Structure formats: C-alpha cells, structure tokens
Short mmCIF file of C-alpha atoms in Angstrom, two decimals:
data_model
loop_
_atom_site.label_atom_id
_atom_site.label_comp_id
_atom_site.label_asym_id
_atom_site.label_seq_id
_atom_site.Cartn_x
_atom_site.Cartn_y
_atom_site.Cartn_z
CA LEU A 21 -65.25 102.27 -3.90
CA TYR A 22 -66.25 105.53 -5.61
CA HIS A 23 -66.15 107.41 -2.29
CA VAL A 24 -62.74 105.95 -1.45
CA LEU A 25 -61.24 106.81 -4.84
CA THR A 26 -62.58 110.38 -4.69
CA VAL A 27 -61.57 110.77 -1.00
CA SER A 28 -65.19 111.59 -0.16
CA ARG A 29 -65.15 111.11 3.59
CA LEU A 30 -68.85 111.75 4.26
CA GLY A 31 -70.10 109.40 1.53
CA ALA A 32 -67.82 106.58 2.65
CA ILE A 33 -68.77 107.04 6.31
CA LEU A 34 -72.49 106.98 5.48
CA THR A 35 -71.94 103.75 3.54
CA LEU A 36 -70.17 102.19 6.53
CA PHE A 37 -72.90 103.30 8.94
CA GLY A 38 -75.48 101.84 6.58
CA LEU A 39 -73.70 98.48 6.55
CA VAL A 40 -73.69 98.48 10.36
CA GLY A 41 -77.44 99.18 10.37
CA VAL A 42 -78.16 96.33 7.96
CA SER A 43 -76.03 93.98 10.09
CA LEU A 44 -77.83 94.93 13.31
CA VAL A 45 -81.34 94.50 11.92
CA ARG A 46 -80.76 90.91 10.90
CA PRO A 47 -82.11 88.17 13.20
CA GLY A 48 -79.70 86.63 15.69
CA LYS A 49 -76.78 87.99 17.66
CA PRO A 50 -75.11 91.18 16.45
CA PRO A 51 -72.09 90.35 14.22
CA LEU A 52 -69.55 91.93 16.55
CA LYS A 53 -66.57 90.87 14.42
CA GLN A 54 -67.98 92.56 11.31
CA ILE A 55 -68.87 95.68 13.28
CA ALA A 56 -65.34 95.82 14.73
CA ILE A 57 -63.87 95.59 11.22
CA LEU A 58 -66.18 98.37 10.00
CA ALA A 59 -65.14 100.48 13.01
CA LEU A 60 -61.48 100.12 12.03
CA ILE A 61 -62.34 101.05 8.43
CA PHE A 62 -64.19 104.09 9.77
CA ILE A 63 -61.09 105.26 11.64
CA VAL A 64 -59.01 104.93 8.48
CA ILE A 65 -61.60 106.71 6.30
CA PHE A 66 -62.03 109.53 8.80
CA ALA A 67 -58.31 110.03 9.49
CA PHE A 68 -56.70 109.47 6.07
CA PRO A 69 -58.60 112.20 4.14
CA ALA A 70 -58.24 114.53 7.13
CA VAL A 71 -54.46 114.39 6.72
CA LEU A 72 -54.47 114.55 2.91
CA LEU A 73 -57.04 117.36 2.62
CA GLY A 74 -55.95 119.36 5.66
CA LYS A 75 -59.21 118.80 7.55
CA GLY A 76 -57.75 118.34 11.01
CA GLY A 77 -54.34 117.12 9.93
CA SER A 78 -51.51 117.64 7.48
CA VAL A 79 -48.87 115.57 5.73
CA ASP A 80 -46.31 117.97 7.21
CA ASN A 81 -47.41 117.38 10.81
CA SER A 82 -46.06 114.79 13.20
CA ILE A 83 -48.10 111.75 14.20
CA ALA A 84 -48.91 113.36 17.57
CA GLU A 85 -50.03 116.61 15.90
CA ASN A 86 -52.21 114.74 13.42
CA PHE A 87 -53.73 112.64 16.18
CA SER A 88 -54.61 115.79 18.14
CA GLY A 89 -56.08 117.51 15.07
CA ILE A 90 -58.12 114.48 13.97
CA THR A 91 -59.46 114.03 17.51
CA GLU A 92 -60.49 117.68 17.56
CA SER A 93 -62.22 117.28 14.19
CA PHE A 94 -64.10 114.22 15.48
CA GLN A 95 -65.22 116.16 18.57
CA ILE A 96 -66.52 119.00 16.38
CA TYR A 97 -68.70 116.70 14.27
CA THR A 98 -70.03 114.62 17.16
CA LEU A 99 -70.35 117.18 19.98
CA GLY A 100 -69.91 120.63 18.45
CA GLY A 101 -73.31 120.68 16.77
CA MET A 102 -75.20 120.92 20.07
CA VAL A 103 -73.02 123.80 21.25
CA ALA A 104 -73.49 125.53 17.88
CA PHE A 105 -77.25 125.07 18.13
CA ASP A 106 -77.20 126.58 21.61
CA ASN A 107 -75.30 129.56 20.19
CA TYR A 108 -78.03 130.01 17.58
CA VAL A 109 -80.83 129.80 20.15
CA ASN A 110 -79.15 132.56 22.15
CA ASP A 111 -78.36 134.69 19.09
CA SER A 112 -80.19 133.83 15.84
CA SER A 113 -78.27 136.53 13.93
CA ILE A 114 -75.12 134.37 13.72
CA ILE A 115 -76.47 132.59 10.62
CA SER A 116 -79.05 133.29 7.92
CA THR A 117 -81.50 130.43 7.34
CA ASN A 118 -84.96 129.84 5.94
CA TRP A 119 -87.08 126.99 4.63
CA ILE A 120 -84.77 124.31 6.05
CA THR A 121 -87.27 121.67 7.10
CA LEU A 122 -89.57 122.01 4.08
CA ARG A 123 -86.88 122.96 1.60
CA PHE A 124 -87.95 120.19 -0.79
CA PHE A 125 -91.35 121.80 -1.29
CA ALA A 126 -89.81 125.26 -1.70
CA VAL A 127 -87.44 123.96 -4.38
CA VAL A 128 -90.31 122.24 -6.21
CA GLY A 129 -92.32 125.44 -5.94
CA ASN A 130 -89.45 127.43 -7.46
CA HIS A 131 -89.31 125.05 -10.41
CA LEU A 132 -92.99 125.81 -10.92
CA GLY A 133 -92.34 129.55 -10.77
CA ALA A 134 -93.04 130.33 -7.08
CA GLY A 135 -89.94 132.52 -6.75
CA ILE A 136 -89.20 131.63 -3.10
CA ASP A 137 -85.94 133.12 -1.81
CA LEU A 138 -83.81 130.33 -0.35
CA ASP A 139 -80.64 130.74 1.68
CA SER A 140 -77.61 128.52 1.11
CA VAL A 141 -77.65 125.13 2.81
CA VAL A 142 -73.99 125.73 3.78
CA LEU A 143 -74.23 127.61 7.08
CA SER A 144 -71.79 130.08 8.59
CA ASP A 145 -69.24 129.04 11.21
CA THR A 146 -69.69 129.60 14.91
CA PRO A 147 -67.16 129.01 17.75
CA THR A 148 -67.79 125.98 20.00
CA PRO A 149 -64.93 127.00 20.84
CA TYR A 150 -63.64 125.33 17.66
CA LEU A 151 -65.24 126.78 14.54
CA THR A 152 -67.99 124.61 13.06
CA ASN A 153 -70.93 124.97 10.68
CA VAL A 154 -72.95 121.96 11.89
CA TYR A 155 -75.92 122.73 14.15
CA THR A 156 -77.61 119.33 14.75
CA THR A 157 -80.94 118.18 13.37
CA PHE A 158 -82.79 120.52 15.74
CA LEU A 159 -81.75 123.73 13.97
CA ALA A 160 -84.09 123.10 11.03
CA TYR A 161 -87.13 122.43 13.21
CA TYR A 162 -86.40 125.28 15.60
CA ASP A 163 -85.64 127.85 12.93
CA ASP A 164 -88.83 127.11 10.97
CA PHE A 165 -91.32 126.28 13.75
CA GLY A 166 -89.74 127.02 17.13
CA TRP A 167 -89.76 124.58 20.06
CA PRO A 168 -93.09 122.99 18.98
CA GLY A 169 -91.40 122.18 15.67
CA ILE A 170 -88.66 120.25 17.46
CA VAL A 171 -91.27 118.17 19.28
CA LEU A 172 -93.50 117.59 16.23
CA PHE A 173 -90.86 116.78 13.61
CA SER A 174 -88.80 114.67 16.01
CA MET A 175 -91.92 112.60 16.70
CA LEU A 176 -92.67 112.25 12.98
CA ALA A 177 -89.09 111.21 12.24
CA GLY A 178 -89.22 108.69 15.10
CA MET A 179 -92.50 107.19 13.91
CA VAL A 180 -91.33 106.76 10.32
CA THR A 181 -87.92 105.35 11.23
CA THR A 182 -89.53 102.93 13.70
CA TRP A 183 -91.90 101.75 10.96
CA VAL A 184 -88.95 101.20 8.60
CA PHE A 185 -87.11 99.28 11.32
CA ARG A 186 -90.08 97.00 11.99
CA ARG A 187 -90.47 96.24 8.29
CA ALA A 188 -86.75 95.52 8.00
CA ALA A 189 -86.77 93.32 11.14
CA SER A 190 -89.64 91.28 9.66
CA GLY A 191 -87.34 90.21 6.81
CA ASP A 192 -88.43 92.68 4.12
CA SER A 193 -85.38 93.03 1.85
CA GLN A 194 -86.36 96.43 0.46
CA PHE A 195 -86.80 97.91 3.92
CA GLY A 196 -83.62 96.21 5.07
CA VAL A 197 -81.70 98.39 2.64
CA LEU A 198 -83.77 101.44 3.53
CA TYR A 199 -83.08 100.87 7.21
CA GLY A 200 -79.36 100.91 6.48
CA LEU A 201 -79.85 104.41 5.05
CA VAL A 202 -82.06 105.39 7.99
CA PHE A 203 -79.54 104.08 10.53
CA ALA A 204 -76.73 106.06 8.94
CA SER A 205 -78.90 109.18 8.88
CA ILE A 206 -79.80 108.83 12.56
CA LEU A 207 -76.11 108.81 13.45
CA MET A 208 -75.65 112.01 11.45
CA THR A 209 -78.32 113.96 13.35
CA SER A 210 -75.60 115.36 15.61
CA ALA A 211 -74.47 117.37 12.59
CA ASN A 212 -77.53 118.20 10.48
CA GLU A 213 -81.14 117.34 9.61
CA PRO A 214 -81.13 114.27 7.33
CA PHE A 215 -84.83 113.44 6.90
CA PHE A 216 -87.22 116.22 5.94
CA THR A 217 -84.58 118.46 4.36
CA SER A 218 -83.50 115.54 2.16
CA LEU A 219 -87.00 114.37 1.27
CA SER A 220 -86.05 114.13 -2.42
CA TYR A 221 -83.28 111.68 -1.48
CA TRP A 222 -85.69 109.46 0.44
CA ILE A 223 -88.27 109.46 -2.37
CA GLN A 224 -85.59 108.39 -4.83
CA ALA A 225 -84.24 105.76 -2.40
CA TYR A 226 -87.70 104.24 -1.95
CA PHE A 227 -88.46 103.98 -5.66
CA PHE A 228 -84.95 102.74 -6.50
CA THR A 229 -85.19 99.91 -3.95
CA PHE A 230 -88.79 99.28 -5.09
CA MET A 231 -87.59 98.68 -8.66
CA ILE A 232 -84.94 96.25 -7.41
CA PHE A 233 -86.90 94.26 -4.83
CA ARG A 234 -90.60 94.70 -5.68
CA LEU A 235 -90.89 95.21 -9.42
CA PRO A 236 -89.24 91.99 -10.71
CA PRO A 237 -91.46 89.68 -8.58
CA MET A 238 -94.54 91.67 -9.64
CA ILE A 239 -93.61 91.27 -13.31
CA THR A 240 -92.94 87.55 -12.81
CA ARG A 241 -96.27 86.99 -11.05
CA GLY A 242 -98.12 88.93 -13.73
CA THR A 243 -96.47 86.92 -16.51
CA ASN A 244 -97.19 83.61 -14.79
CA LYS A 245 -100.82 84.62 -14.25
CA ARG A 246 -101.28 85.48 -17.93
CA LEU A 247 -99.63 82.25 -19.02
CA SER A 248 -101.82 80.18 -16.71
CA ALA A 249 -104.92 81.88 -18.15
CA LEU A 250 -104.10 80.75 -21.70
CA PRO A 251 -106.19 77.81 -22.96
CA HIS A 252 -104.45 74.49 -22.89
CA VAL A 253 -103.83 73.16 -26.38
CA PRO A 254 -103.23 69.40 -26.48
CA VAL A 255 -100.28 68.34 -28.55
CA ALA A 256 -101.11 65.69 -31.13
CA ARG A 257 -98.87 62.64 -31.02
CA ARG A 258 -97.39 61.26 -34.20
CA PRO A 259 -98.51 57.77 -35.06
CA THR A 260 -95.87 55.15 -34.43
#
C-alpha cells in the first residue's frame, strides 16, 4: 500500500514478484488464477506511474503513444541491460564504477575510518539504442573480478538461493518469506546485482524474519521449560 500511495513502481513490483515466489514454493499445483491476477496488477503498476511520472508515457499522449512508450520502457528494463553490459565490456570508460560487488564491506570500512573512495551506485546512461543505466547483475562481478568473478559469484548466488528454496519448499515459514524476496531479486538480475551489493538488506531481512518466526517459539519453549522445572507444590484442600 505504501508503494502504491507513493507511486514507487520498483517497490510495488518487487512486492508482487515476491508474492508470486511465495505462491510457487507452496506444495501442490501452482495457483495460476492468483498469478494471473498479480500479472494484471503488475501491468497496472508498471504502466500507471510511467504515464504520471513521464517514464515512458505522458498524460498528454494518446493511448497508442503511451502504449508504445511503455512497451519501450519495458524492453529497456528486461533486455537493455545485457546490451548495456556488452557496451561496457567493449569500452569500460563509458561508466565509472568501483567496489560494486563488495560495497557492503567498503561502506562498513568507511564507517570505521577506512576512507575508501566509492563511486555512485547510480550509473551513467548508455545507448542500447535506447538510453539506459541498467547493466545486469554481471556488471558488478565483471568490473571487480573479471570473467572469473562472473563464474564464481554466479555460482555462490545460485548455491545460496537454492538452499533458501529448499528450506522454503520443506515448509519453513521464515524461509518461505525469504524465498519471496529471493525470487523477486532473481527476476531483477536483468537490471542490476541484487545479492552481494545489497548484503546489508539480506542481513536485515534474515534477522527481521527470525524475530517473527523463530524468536517467539524459542521464548515460549524456554518459558515452558522453566515452568516445568519448578517443584510441584500440592494445594491443601479445605476441610468440608
């Protein structure tokens, strides 16, 4: 609701993708009706702010013009990133980047006085031929560690997300929620790197879901254990 009221397209779309992920990981047949409804909501959320905020459309344009502009915007976010990444591989001078993959550790180091110079996370535009500043998840790995970095960090991301999926599929409620976040992030890899760069986000997500799903049962079990360890005191009956 917050994302809808603030016309935050990305936040609302991530929420929708997360709901789809949670629906798919549940046992049984995929809830196709629910997914279809979420797909329609996605179209509305993607198109409506695009017209209001001028991101591919305009309130002054015709329906046909807005449809063309919104379609172009969708192509940029889903397909343009790979073309932009190819542009960077052929000419790394088009953008200035550093410490993308391990940015979390650089930021922590700066808070401790390391003084590491960090570039902006908002990258420069490149023609694809449409201008875009999304370069896929591979840009971070390639820029920091080259082609071996793409192989290594893609494998690490795959291993961790597979582990989260298996825990969620086994019925673990905490990991069910986490998998919704993971699923949404996987779908966003065509635009940017959502895992290692956002390590702080994942740490917070884990501990937040831990406090909701793990902590209350642990407190309850601990309380019950202490109560059961108390000596039983017989209650004296009043004489009749």
